[in-house]
PDB file of C-alpha atoms in Angstrom:
ATOM      1  CA  MET A   1     132.728  93.221 164.491  1.00 53.00           C
ATOM      2  CA  GLY A   2     132.075  89.570 163.703  1.00 74.00           C
ATOM      3  CA  GLN A   3     128.867  88.435 162.015  1.00 90.00           C
ATOM      4  CA  GLY A   4     128.959  84.833 163.151  1.00 97.00           C
ATOM      5  CA  VAL A   5     130.894  83.529 160.146  1.00 98.00           C
ATOM      6  CA  LEU A   6     133.235  80.551 160.345  1.00 98.00           C
ATOM      7  CA  GLN A   7     135.678  79.470 157.633  1.00 98.00           C
ATOM      8  CA  VAL A   8     136.070  75.689 157.541  1.00 98.00           C
ATOM      9  CA  GLY A   9     139.165  74.514 155.667  1.00 96.00           C
ATOM     10  CA  ARG A  10     141.369  76.294 153.153  1.00 95.00           C
ATOM     11  CA  LEU A  11     139.854  78.650 150.602  1.00 97.00           C
ATOM     12  CA  MET A  12     141.248  80.996 147.957  1.00 94.00           C
ATOM     13  CA  PRO A  13     143.508  83.570 149.650  1.00 96.00           C
ATOM     14  CA  SER A  14     141.381  86.445 148.333  1.00 97.00           C
ATOM     15  CA  LEU A  15     138.208  84.878 149.720  1.00 97.00           C
ATOM     16  CA  THR A  16     139.862  84.132 153.055  1.00 97.00           C
ATOM     17  CA  GLN A  17     140.962  87.766 153.310  1.00 97.00           C
ATOM     18  CA  LYS A  18     137.485  89.090 152.488  1.00 97.00           C
ATOM     19  CA  LEU A  19     135.893  86.786 155.054  1.00 97.00           C
ATOM     20  CA  ARG A  20     138.341  88.005 157.677  1.00 97.00           C
ATOM     21  CA  ASP A  21     138.317  91.713 156.786  1.00 96.00           C
ATOM     22  CA  ASP A  22     134.664  92.234 155.836  1.00 97.00           C
ATOM     23  CA  TYR A  23     132.871  89.707 158.035  1.00 97.00           C
ATOM     24  CA  GLY A  24     135.230  89.210 160.977  1.00 96.00           C
ATOM     25  CA  ALA A  25     135.209  85.499 160.185  1.00 97.00           C
ATOM     26  CA  TYR A  26     136.812  82.951 162.443  1.00 97.00           C
ATOM     27  CA  LEU A  27     139.029  80.216 160.970  1.00 97.00           C
ATOM     28  CA  LEU A  28     138.298  76.781 162.418  1.00 97.00           C
ATOM     29  CA  PRO A  29     141.536  75.488 164.026  1.00 96.00           C
ATOM     30  CA  SER A  30     142.864  72.030 163.193  1.00 93.00           C
ATOM     31  CA  ASP A  31     142.185  71.087 166.821  1.00 95.00           C
ATOM     32  CA  PRO A  32     138.788  72.768 167.232  1.00 96.00           C
ATOM     33  CA  ALA A  33     137.598  71.608 170.656  1.00 96.00           C
ATOM     34  CA  GLU A  34     138.604  74.719 172.615  1.00 96.00           C
ATOM     35  CA  PHE A  35     137.419  77.082 169.896  1.00 97.00           C
ATOM     36  CA  LEU A  36     134.035  75.372 169.631  1.00 97.00           C
ATOM     37  CA  ALA A  37     133.572  75.438 173.388  1.00 96.00           C
ATOM     38  CA  SER A  38     134.248  79.190 173.450  1.00 96.00           C
ATOM     39  CA  HIS A  39     132.661  80.349 170.178  1.00 96.00           C
ATOM     40  CA  GLY A  40     130.467  77.552 168.820  1.00 96.00           C
ATOM     41  CA  ASP A  41     127.205  79.264 169.751  1.00 96.00           C
ATOM     42  CA  GLU A  42     128.224  82.468 167.913  1.00 97.00           C
ATOM     43  CA  ILE A  43     128.381  80.852 164.490  1.00 98.00           C
ATOM     44  CA  ARG A  44     125.495  81.428 162.077  1.00 98.00           C
ATOM     45  CA  VAL A  45     127.209  80.556 158.790  1.00 98.00           C
ATOM     46  CA  ALA A  46     130.007  78.163 157.861  1.00 98.00           C
ATOM     47  CA  VAL A  47     131.873  78.881 154.624  1.00 98.00           C
ATOM     48  CA  THR A  48     133.705  75.881 153.229  1.00 98.00           C
ATOM     49  CA  SER A  49     134.656  74.051 150.022  1.00 95.00           C
ATOM     50  CA  GLY A  50     133.832  70.747 148.392  1.00 88.00           C
ATOM     51  CA  GLY A  51     137.180  69.383 149.491  1.00 87.00           C
ATOM     52  CA  VAL A  52     136.424  69.855 153.204  1.00 94.00           C
ATOM     53  CA  GLY A  53     132.739  70.384 153.912  1.00 96.00           C
ATOM     54  CA  VAL A  54     130.846  70.405 157.192  1.00 97.00           C
ATOM     55  CA  ASN A  55     129.997  67.075 158.780  1.00 96.00           C
ATOM     56  CA  ALA A  56     127.238  66.231 161.239  1.00 97.00           C
ATOM     57  CA  GLU A  57     129.600  66.366 164.219  1.00 97.00           C
ATOM     58  CA  LEU A  58     130.626  69.936 163.469  1.00 98.00           C
ATOM     59  CA  MET A  59     126.999  70.944 162.894  1.00 98.00           C
ATOM     60  CA  ALA A  60     126.127  69.560 166.310  1.00 97.00           C
ATOM     61  CA  ALA A  61     128.838  71.731 167.865  1.00 97.00           C
ATOM     62  CA  LEU A  62     127.366  74.854 166.217  1.00 98.00           C
ATOM     63  CA  PRO A  63     123.874  75.106 167.755  1.00 97.00           C
ATOM     64  CA  ASN A  64     122.950  78.339 165.944  1.00 97.00           C
ATOM     65  CA  LEU A  65     124.275  77.356 162.529  1.00 98.00           C
ATOM     66  CA  GLY A  66     121.792  78.325 159.843  1.00 98.00           C
ATOM     67  CA  ALA A  67     123.725  77.912 156.598  1.00 98.00           C
ATOM     68  CA  VAL A  68     126.634  76.113 155.009  1.00 98.00           C
ATOM     69  CA  VAL A  69     127.937  78.217 152.124  1.00 98.00           C
ATOM     70  CA  ASN A  70     130.010  76.083 149.802  1.00 97.00           C
ATOM     71  CA  PHE A  71     132.705  77.405 147.440  1.00 97.00           C
ATOM     72  CA  GLY A  72     132.356  74.978 144.527  1.00 93.00           C
ATOM     73  CA  VAL A  73     129.653  72.967 142.822  1.00 90.00           C
ATOM     74  CA  GLY A  74     130.379  69.726 144.696  1.00 89.00           C
ATOM     75  CA  TYR A  75     129.046  69.471 148.225  1.00 92.00           C
ATOM     76  CA  ASP A  76     129.355  65.740 148.947  1.00 90.00           C
ATOM     77  CA  THR A  77     131.649  66.394 151.930  1.00 92.00           C
ATOM     78  CA  THR A  78     128.838  68.255 153.684  1.00 96.00           C
ATOM     79  CA  ASP A  79     126.238  66.090 155.415  1.00 95.00           C
ATOM     80  CA  VAL A  80     123.158  67.470 153.669  1.00 95.00           C
ATOM     81  CA  ASP A  81     120.820  65.054 155.458  1.00 94.00           C
ATOM     82  CA  ALA A  82     122.035  66.231 158.861  1.00 96.00           C
ATOM     83  CA  ALA A  83     121.735  69.825 157.642  1.00 97.00           C
ATOM     84  CA  ALA A  84     118.153  69.289 156.495  1.00 96.00           C
ATOM     85  CA  ALA A  85     117.251  67.668 159.809  1.00 96.00           C
ATOM     86  CA  ARG A  86     118.540  70.756 161.634  1.00 97.00           C
ATOM     87  CA  GLY A  87     116.963  73.259 159.253  1.00 97.00           C
ATOM     88  CA  ILE A  88     120.360  74.339 157.919  1.00 98.00           C
ATOM     89  CA  VAL A  89     120.401  75.539 154.307  1.00 98.00           C
ATOM     90  CA  VAL A  90     123.296  74.523 152.061  1.00 98.00           C
ATOM     91  CA  SER A  91     124.414  76.460 148.989  1.00 98.00           C
ATOM     92  CA  ASN A  92     126.934  75.841 146.232  1.00 96.00           C
ATOM     93  CA  THR A  93     128.173  77.658 143.112  1.00 95.00           C
ATOM     94  CA  PRO A  94     126.549  76.032 140.069  1.00 93.00           C
ATOM     95  CA  ASP A  95     126.679  77.286 136.473  1.00 93.00           C
ATOM     96  CA  VAL A  96     129.655  79.630 136.889  1.00 95.00           C
ATOM     97  CA  LEU A  97     132.152  76.770 136.579  1.00 95.00           C
ATOM     98  CA  THR A  98     130.298  74.653 134.017  1.00 96.00           C
ATOM     99  CA  ASP A  99     132.222  75.859 130.967  1.00 97.00           C
ATOM    100  CA  CYS A 100     135.680  75.525 132.506  1.00 97.00           C
ATOM    101  CA  VAL A 101     135.041  72.035 133.843  1.00 97.00           C
ATOM    102  CA  ALA A 102     133.595  70.947 130.500  1.00 98.00           C
ATOM    103  CA  ASP A 103     136.644  72.422 128.734  1.00 98.00           C
ATOM    104  CA  THR A 104     138.852  70.439 131.113  1.00 98.00           C
ATOM    105  CA  ALA A 105     137.009  67.209 130.325  1.00 98.00           C
ATOM    106  CA  VAL A 106     137.465  67.670 126.595  1.00 98.00           C
ATOM    107  CA  GLY A 107     141.112  68.701 126.944  1.00 98.00           C
ATOM    108  CA  LEU A 108     141.773  65.750 129.227  1.00 98.00           C
ATOM    109  CA  MET A 109     140.132  63.395 126.761  1.00 98.00           C
ATOM    110  CA  ILE A 110     142.271  64.723 123.904  1.00 98.00           C
ATOM    111  CA  ASP A 111     145.455  64.569 125.971  1.00 98.00           C
ATOM    112  CA  THR A 112     144.694  61.017 127.086  1.00 98.00           C
ATOM    113  CA  LEU A 113     143.749  59.504 123.751  1.00 98.00           C
ATOM    114  CA  ARG A 114     146.496  61.329 121.830  1.00 98.00           C
ATOM    115  CA  GLN A 115     149.053  61.046 124.679  1.00 98.00           C
ATOM    116  CA  PHE A 116     150.178  64.651 124.206  1.00 98.00           C
ATOM    117  CA  PRO A 117     151.778  64.970 127.678  1.00 98.00           C
ATOM    118  CA  ALA A 118     153.820  61.819 127.065  1.00 98.00           C
ATOM    119  CA  SER A 119     154.735  63.088 123.594  1.00 98.00           C
ATOM    120  CA  ASP A 120     155.936  66.323 125.156  1.00 98.00           C
ATOM    121  CA  ARG A 121     158.119  64.373 127.594  1.00 98.00           C
ATOM    122  CA  TYR A 122     159.410  62.317 124.646  1.00 98.00           C
ATOM    123  CA  VAL A 123     160.644  65.484 122.916  1.00 98.00           C
ATOM    124  CA  ARG A 124     162.091  67.015 126.093  1.00 98.00           C
ATOM    125  CA  ALA A 125     164.036  63.822 126.799  1.00 98.00           C
ATOM    126  CA  ARG A 126     165.580  64.147 123.280  1.00 98.00           C
ATOM    127  CA  ARG A 127     164.261  60.732 122.329  1.00 98.00           C
ATOM    128  CA  TRP A 128     162.862  61.853 118.961  1.00 98.00           C
ATOM    129  CA  PRO A 129     166.246  61.949 117.137  1.00 98.00           C
ATOM    130  CA  VAL A 130     167.249  58.638 118.755  1.00 98.00           C
ATOM    131  CA  ASP A 131     164.081  56.541 118.814  1.00 98.00           C
ATOM    132  CA  GLY A 132     162.214  58.050 115.872  1.00 98.00           C
ATOM    133  CA  ILE A 133     158.549  58.916 115.626  1.00 97.00           C
ATOM    134  CA  TYR A 134     156.324  58.610 118.664  1.00 98.00           C
ATOM    135  CA  PRO A 135     154.025  55.540 118.618  1.00 97.00           C
ATOM    136  CA  LEU A 136     150.611  56.018 117.033  1.00 97.00           C
ATOM    137  CA  THR A 137     147.734  56.970 119.332  1.00 98.00           C
ATOM    138  CA  ARG A 138     143.930  57.051 119.182  1.00 98.00           C
ATOM    139  CA  GLN A 139     141.704  59.481 117.277  1.00 98.00           C
ATOM    140  CA  VAL A 140     139.341  61.649 119.292  1.00 98.00           C
ATOM    141  CA  SER A 141     136.881  62.754 116.611  1.00 98.00           C
ATOM    142  CA  ASN A 142     134.018  60.401 115.766  1.00 98.00           C
ATOM    143  CA  THR A 143     134.503  58.233 118.845  1.00 98.00           C
ATOM    144  CA  ARG A 144     131.623  56.820 120.885  1.00 98.00           C
ATOM    145  CA  VAL A 145     131.430  58.654 124.198  1.00 98.00           C
ATOM    146  CA  GLY A 146     129.370  57.702 127.226  1.00 98.00           C
ATOM    147  CA  ILE A 147     128.732  60.272 129.961  1.00 98.00           C
ATOM    148  CA  ILE A 148     127.724  59.325 133.487  1.00 98.00           C
ATOM    149  CA  GLY A 149     125.825  62.324 134.864  1.00 97.00           C
ATOM    150  CA  MET A 150     123.917  64.452 132.363  1.00 97.00           C
ATOM    151  CA  GLY A 151     123.534  67.568 134.476  1.00 95.00           C
ATOM    152  CA  ARG A 152     124.825  71.040 133.614  1.00 94.00           C
ATOM    153  CA  ILE A 153     128.438  69.905 133.237  1.00 96.00           C
ATOM    154  CA  GLY A 154     127.609  66.625 131.522  1.00 98.00           C
ATOM    155  CA  GLY A 155     125.447  68.489 129.018  1.00 98.00           C
ATOM    156  CA  ALA A 156     128.203  71.021 128.333  1.00 98.00           C
ATOM    157  CA  ILE A 157     130.680  68.191 127.736  1.00 98.00           C
ATOM    158  CA  ALA A 158     128.265  66.475 125.355  1.00 98.00           C
ATOM    159  CA  LYS A 159     127.715  69.705 123.397  1.00 98.00           C
ATOM    160  CA  ARG A 160     131.452  70.162 122.934  1.00 98.00           C
ATOM    161  CA  LEU A 161     132.099  66.570 121.907  1.00 98.00           C
ATOM    162  CA  SER A 162     129.196  66.637 119.460  1.00 98.00           C
ATOM    163  CA  ALA A 163     131.196  69.237 117.546  1.00 98.00           C
ATOM    164  CA  PHE A 164     133.933  66.599 117.259  1.00 98.00           C
ATOM    165  CA  GLY A 165     131.482  64.247 115.570  1.00 98.00           C
ATOM    166  CA  CYS A 166     131.304  62.012 118.627  1.00 98.00           C
ATOM    167  CA  THR A 167     128.282  59.792 119.205  1.00 98.00           C
ATOM    168  CA  ILE A 168     126.966  60.602 122.678  1.00 98.00           C
ATOM    169  CA  SER A 169     125.072  58.346 125.061  1.00 98.00           C
ATOM    170  CA  TYR A 170     124.556  58.799 128.787  1.00 98.00           C
ATOM    171  CA  HIS A 171     123.440  57.313 132.077  1.00 98.00           C
ATOM    172  CA  ASN A 172     121.710  59.438 134.668  1.00 96.00           C
ATOM    173  CA  ARG A 173     119.477  58.866 137.671  1.00 93.00           C
ATOM    174  CA  HIS A 174     116.619  59.915 135.416  1.00 93.00           C
ATOM    175  CA  GLN A 175     116.282  60.254 131.676  1.00 96.00           C
ATOM    176  CA  VAL A 176     116.665  63.907 130.667  1.00 96.00           C
ATOM    177  CA  ASP A 177     113.537  65.211 128.942  1.00 95.00           C
ATOM    178  CA  GLY A 178     114.261  66.584 125.509  1.00 94.00           C
ATOM    179  CA  SER A 179     117.883  65.420 125.460  1.00 96.00           C
ATOM    180  CA  PRO A 180     119.215  64.706 121.951  1.00 97.00           C
ATOM    181  CA  TYR A 181     121.523  62.041 123.372  1.00 98.00           C
ATOM    182  CA  THR A 182     120.825  58.341 123.867  1.00 98.00           C
ATOM    183  CA  TYR A 183     119.829  57.283 127.371  1.00 98.00           C
ATOM    184  CA  VAL A 184     121.231  53.999 128.711  1.00 98.00           C
ATOM    185  CA  CYS A 185     119.736  52.436 131.824  1.00 96.00           C
ATOM    186  CA  SER A 186     122.919  51.259 133.588  1.00 97.00           C
ATOM    187  CA  PRO A 187     126.609  52.223 133.839  1.00 98.00           C
ATOM    188  CA  VAL A 188     127.645  48.726 132.748  1.00 98.00           C
ATOM    189  CA  GLU A 189     125.514  48.832 129.618  1.00 98.00           C
ATOM    190  CA  LEU A 190     126.750  52.341 128.872  1.00 98.00           C
ATOM    191  CA  ALA A 191     130.420  51.350 129.252  1.00 98.00           C
ATOM    192  CA  ALA A 192     129.982  48.292 127.032  1.00 98.00           C
ATOM    193  CA  GLY A 193     128.878  50.423 124.093  1.00 98.00           C
ATOM    194  CA  VAL A 194     131.430  53.251 124.083  1.00 98.00           C
ATOM    195  CA  ASP A 195     135.105  53.976 123.445  1.00 98.00           C
ATOM    196  CA  VAL A 196     135.388  56.657 126.133  1.00 98.00           C
ATOM    197  CA  LEU A 197     133.532  56.866 129.453  1.00 98.00           C
ATOM    198  CA  VAL A 198     133.361  60.361 130.980  1.00 98.00           C
ATOM    199  CA  ILE A 199     132.412  60.750 134.638  1.00 98.00           C
ATOM    200  CA  ALA A 200     130.439  63.930 135.366  1.00 98.00           C
ATOM    201  CA  ALA A 201     128.229  62.676 138.213  1.00 96.00           C
ATOM    202  CA  SER A 202     127.921  64.267 141.633  1.00 91.00           C
ATOM    203  CA  GLY A 203     129.834  62.715 144.506  1.00 90.00           C
ATOM    204  CA  GLY A 204     128.305  61.369 147.689  1.00 88.00           C
ATOM    205  CA  ALA A 205     127.035  58.098 149.087  1.00 89.00           C
ATOM    206  CA  SER A 206     124.637  57.451 146.188  1.00 91.00           C
ATOM    207  CA  THR A 207     127.440  57.401 143.599  1.00 95.00           C
ATOM    208  CA  GLU A 208     130.324  56.005 145.662  1.00 96.00           C
ATOM    209  CA  LYS A 209     132.249  53.454 143.549  1.00 97.00           C
ATOM    210  CA  LEU A 210     129.499  53.580 140.932  1.00 98.00           C
ATOM    211  CA  VAL A 211     132.222  52.864 138.387  1.00 98.00           C
ATOM    212  CA  ASN A 212     133.383  49.490 139.706  1.00 98.00           C
ATOM    213  CA  ARG A 213     135.214  46.528 138.213  1.00 98.00           C
ATOM    214  CA  GLU A 214     132.153  45.396 136.282  1.00 98.00           C
ATOM    215  CA  VAL A 215     131.884  48.804 134.607  1.00 98.00           C
ATOM    216  CA  LEU A 216     135.622  48.965 133.885  1.00 98.00           C
ATOM    217  CA  ASP A 217     135.611  45.451 132.411  1.00 98.00           C
ATOM    218  CA  ALA A 218     132.656  46.422 130.228  1.00 98.00           C
ATOM    219  CA  LEU A 219     134.637  49.429 128.986  1.00 98.00           C
ATOM    220  CA  GLY A 220     137.408  47.005 128.151  1.00 98.00           C
ATOM    221  CA  ALA A 221     141.009  46.946 126.999  1.00 98.00           C
ATOM    222  CA  ASP A 222     140.333  49.432 124.183  1.00 98.00           C
ATOM    223  CA  GLY A 223     138.374  51.834 126.356  1.00 98.00           C
ATOM    224  CA  TYR A 224     139.334  55.055 128.129  1.00 98.00           C
ATOM    225  CA  LEU A 225     138.061  56.586 131.362  1.00 98.00           C
ATOM    226  CA  ILE A 226     137.909  60.363 131.936  1.00 98.00           C
ATOM    227  CA  ASN A 227     136.993  61.648 135.404  1.00 98.00           C
ATOM    228  CA  ILE A 228     136.395  65.332 136.188  1.00 98.00           C
ATOM    229  CA  ALA A 229     133.732  64.715 138.836  1.00 96.00           C
ATOM    230  CA  ARG A 230     134.767  63.199 142.170  1.00 95.00           C
ATOM    231  CA  GLY A 231     137.337  60.507 142.903  1.00 96.00           C
ATOM    232  CA  SER A 232     134.793  58.680 145.041  1.00 95.00           C
ATOM    233  CA  VAL A 233     132.624  57.856 141.999  1.00 97.00           C
ATOM    234  CA  VAL A 234     135.288  55.425 140.739  1.00 98.00           C
ATOM    235  CA  ASP A 235     136.630  52.401 142.606  1.00 98.00           C
ATOM    236  CA  GLU A 236     140.214  53.638 142.492  1.00 98.00           C
ATOM    237  CA  GLU A 237     141.823  50.318 143.428  1.00 98.00           C
ATOM    238  CA  GLU A 238     139.978  48.584 140.605  1.00 98.00           C
ATOM    239  CA  LEU A 239     140.887  51.379 138.191  1.00 98.00           C
ATOM    240  CA  VAL A 240     144.586  51.069 139.020  1.00 98.00           C
ATOM    241  CA  ALA A 241     144.424  47.289 138.690  1.00 98.00           C
ATOM    242  CA  ALA A 242     142.722  47.548 135.290  1.00 98.00           C
ATOM    243  CA  LEU A 243     145.404  49.935 134.022  1.00 98.00           C
ATOM    244  CA  VAL A 244     148.265  47.866 135.424  1.00 98.00           C
ATOM    245  CA  ASP A 245     146.827  44.660 133.922  1.00 98.00           C
ATOM    246  CA  GLY A 246     146.134  46.233 130.534  1.00 98.00           C
ATOM    247  CA  ARG A 247     142.369  45.761 130.893  1.00 98.00           C
ATOM    248  CA  LEU A 248     141.882  49.470 130.151  1.00 98.00           C
ATOM    249  CA  ALA A 249     143.554  51.489 127.386  1.00 98.00           C
ATOM    250  CA  GLY A 250     144.071  54.637 129.441  1.00 98.00           C
ATOM    251  CA  ALA A 251     142.646  57.212 131.805  1.00 98.00           C
ATOM    252  CA  GLY A 252     142.514  60.971 132.248  1.00 98.00           C
ATOM    253  CA  LEU A 253     142.006  61.957 135.875  1.00 98.00           C
ATOM    254  CA  ASP A 254     141.482  65.371 137.452  1.00 98.00           C
ATOM    255  CA  VAL A 255     140.152  63.904 140.711  1.00 97.00           C
ATOM    256  CA  PHE A 256     141.197  61.121 143.063  1.00 97.00           C
ATOM    257  CA  ALA A 257     139.790  59.190 145.984  1.00 96.00           C
ATOM    258  CA  HIS A 258     142.269  60.496 148.572  1.00 95.00           C
ATOM    259  CA  GLU A 259     143.453  63.880 147.330  1.00 93.00           C
ATOM    260  CA  PRO A 260     146.143  65.081 147.157  1.00 93.00           C
ATOM    261  CA  ASN A 261     147.488  61.526 147.229  1.00 97.00           C
ATOM    262  CA  VAL A 262     147.667  59.782 143.849  1.00 98.00           C
ATOM    263  CA  PRO A 263     148.241  56.000 143.547  1.00 98.00           C
ATOM    264  CA  GLU A 264     151.924  55.386 142.895  1.00 98.00           C
ATOM    265  CA  PRO A 265     151.495  53.051 139.868  1.00 98.00           C
ATOM    266  CA  LEU A 266     149.746  55.790 137.894  1.00 98.00           C
ATOM    267  CA  LEU A 267     152.716  58.154 138.058  1.00 98.00           C
ATOM    268  CA  SER A 268     154.807  56.231 135.538  1.00 96.00           C
ATOM    269  CA  MET A 269     152.086  55.400 132.982  1.00 97.00           C
ATOM    270  CA  ASP A 270     152.237  57.238 129.653  1.00 96.00           C
ATOM    271  CA  ASN A 271     148.634  56.237 128.891  1.00 97.00           C
ATOM    272  CA  VAL A 272     147.381  58.075 131.991  1.00 98.00           C
ATOM    273  CA  VAL A 273     147.092  61.863 132.290  1.00 98.00           C
ATOM    274  CA  LEU A 274     146.988  63.242 135.829  1.00 98.00           C
ATOM    275  CA  LEU A 275     145.800  66.710 136.864  1.00 98.00           C
ATOM    276  CA  PRO A 276     145.744  68.200 140.396  1.00 97.00           C
ATOM    277  CA  HIS A 277     141.970  68.867 140.540  1.00 95.00           C
ATOM    278  CA  VAL A 278     142.117  71.947 138.317  1.00 96.00           C
ATOM    279  CA  GLY A 279     138.808  71.526 136.478  1.00 96.00           C
ATOM    280  CA  SER A 280     137.548  74.993 137.409  1.00 95.00           C
ATOM    281  CA  GLY A 281     141.003  76.466 137.952  1.00 95.00           C
ATOM    282  CA  THR A 282     140.970  79.589 135.822  1.00 96.00           C
ATOM    283  CA  VAL A 283     141.190  83.184 136.984  1.00 96.00           C
ATOM    284  CA  GLU A 284     137.789  84.021 135.510  1.00 97.00           C
ATOM    285  CA  THR A 285     135.930  81.038 136.937  1.00 96.00           C
ATOM    286  CA  ARG A 286     137.402  81.201 140.423  1.00 96.00           C
ATOM    287  CA  ALA A 287     136.538  84.907 140.586  1.00 97.00           C
ATOM    288  CA  ALA A 288     132.954  84.105 139.597  1.00 97.00           C
ATOM    289  CA  MET A 289     132.805  81.329 142.193  1.00 96.00           C
ATOM    290  CA  GLU A 290     134.085  83.697 144.872  1.00 97.00           C
ATOM    291  CA  GLU A 291     131.524  86.333 143.911  1.00 98.00           C
ATOM    292  CA  LEU A 292     128.656  83.826 144.076  1.00 98.00           C
ATOM    293  CA  THR A 293     129.904  82.455 147.403  1.00 98.00           C
ATOM    294  CA  LEU A 294     129.814  85.958 148.871  1.00 98.00           C
ATOM    295  CA  ARG A 295     126.382  86.618 147.370  1.00 98.00           C
ATOM    296  CA  ASN A 296     125.095  83.504 149.120  1.00 98.00           C
ATOM    297  CA  LEU A 297     126.714  84.607 152.364  1.00 98.00           C
ATOM    298  CA  ASP A 298     125.335  88.160 152.150  1.00 97.00           C
ATOM    299  CA  SER A 299     121.882  86.922 151.233  1.00 98.00           C
ATOM    300  CA  PHE A 300     121.718  84.594 154.217  1.00 98.00           C
ATOM    301  CA  LEU A 301     122.968  87.203 156.655  1.00 97.00           C
ATOM    302  CA  GLU A 302     120.386  89.679 155.360  1.00 97.00           C
ATOM    303  CA  SER A 303     117.354  87.468 154.742  1.00 97.00           C
ATOM    304  CA  GLY A 304     118.025  83.957 156.017  1.00 96.00           C
ATOM    305  CA  GLN A 305     117.897  82.664 152.427  1.00 97.00           C
ATOM    306  CA  VAL A 306     120.672  81.751 149.964  1.00 97.00           C
ATOM    307  CA  VAL A 307     120.799  82.542 146.246  1.00 97.00           C
ATOM    308  CA  THR A 308     121.734  79.069 145.009  1.00 97.00           C
ATOM    309  CA  PRO A 309     120.534  76.383 147.441  1.00 97.00           C
ATOM    310  CA  VAL A 310     121.542  72.828 146.609  1.00 93.00           C
ATOM    311  CA  GLN A 311     118.785  70.760 145.029  1.00 74.00           C
TER     312      GLN A 311
END
C-alpha cells in the first residue's frame, strides 16, 4: 500500500527499487498533468535529487506535500522559499559525501595542473617515441589556493591541500570563526592573490555566476579554476572564452551549467579536465547517501520531522 511518496526524476536504481517496493512510491511521469490531477492530493513526500529538484509549480500541484527529501547535498533546484512559505520541510544528505567530494577536488586539481589525462592520451597515441617527452606542467605542492565556499566540503579540501604545503585563503558569505585560513572579502580579491581557485560554494540564485569575467581575469593567464560545486556558480560562457583566448591557464570541471551538455570547445583542450559530475560517485558514499535519504523519509513519515533539514 502506498504511503504518499513520489519520486521526482531519476535516482540510483537501488533507491528507486526500495521506494517502489517498500513505500509504494509513484514515479512522476515526464508529462505529469494527468497523474497530478488523479494523485496529486495523495502525495506527502517527494524524493528527488539535486539535479532535478521540486519547483514551486510542482509544490502547488501537491496540496498535501509536507517534505522534499533530497538525495545529495545540493538542493538549489528545489524552491526552498516556496517550500518554507507552504510549511514544507526540505532535507539533504550532508557530511556523508564530504570526503569523496573533497578527494575529487584534490584529484582534479592534480590532474589539471599536471595534465595527467592528456599525458595518458599522449602515451596511448604512441606519441612518446615520436615526439619525445611530454611538455612540462605546473607543480601542485606549495601553490596558493583560494577556495570559494568554506563549508564542510571547502574545509575538507583545505585540510587536504594544507598537507601539500599549499597556502590557503578563502571567500565565504561570512568569515569562519576559528578558521586557520585567510579570509578574503571578495571573489575578485581572492582570485587575484592565488594560483588556483577552487569552487566549493552552494548553488542557487545567491551564487549564480558569482565567478564572472572579472573574477576570471583576476585569476589570470597563469591561474587555474577547479569546480566541484555547481555549474551555475561560474559564468560558463566567460569561462570558455577565457580558456579559448588563453586568459586562463586551465580548468578542472566536474560540474557544468547545462548538464549533461558540455561546451564543445572544452572537449579538445589538453589543459582542461572534464568529469561527468562524479564528485560523490563511489560505492561507499552513494550507499551512505541512500541510507540517509531513507532515514529522512522514514523520519518524516513517522514524526513529521526530517533528520537533516537544510539550513
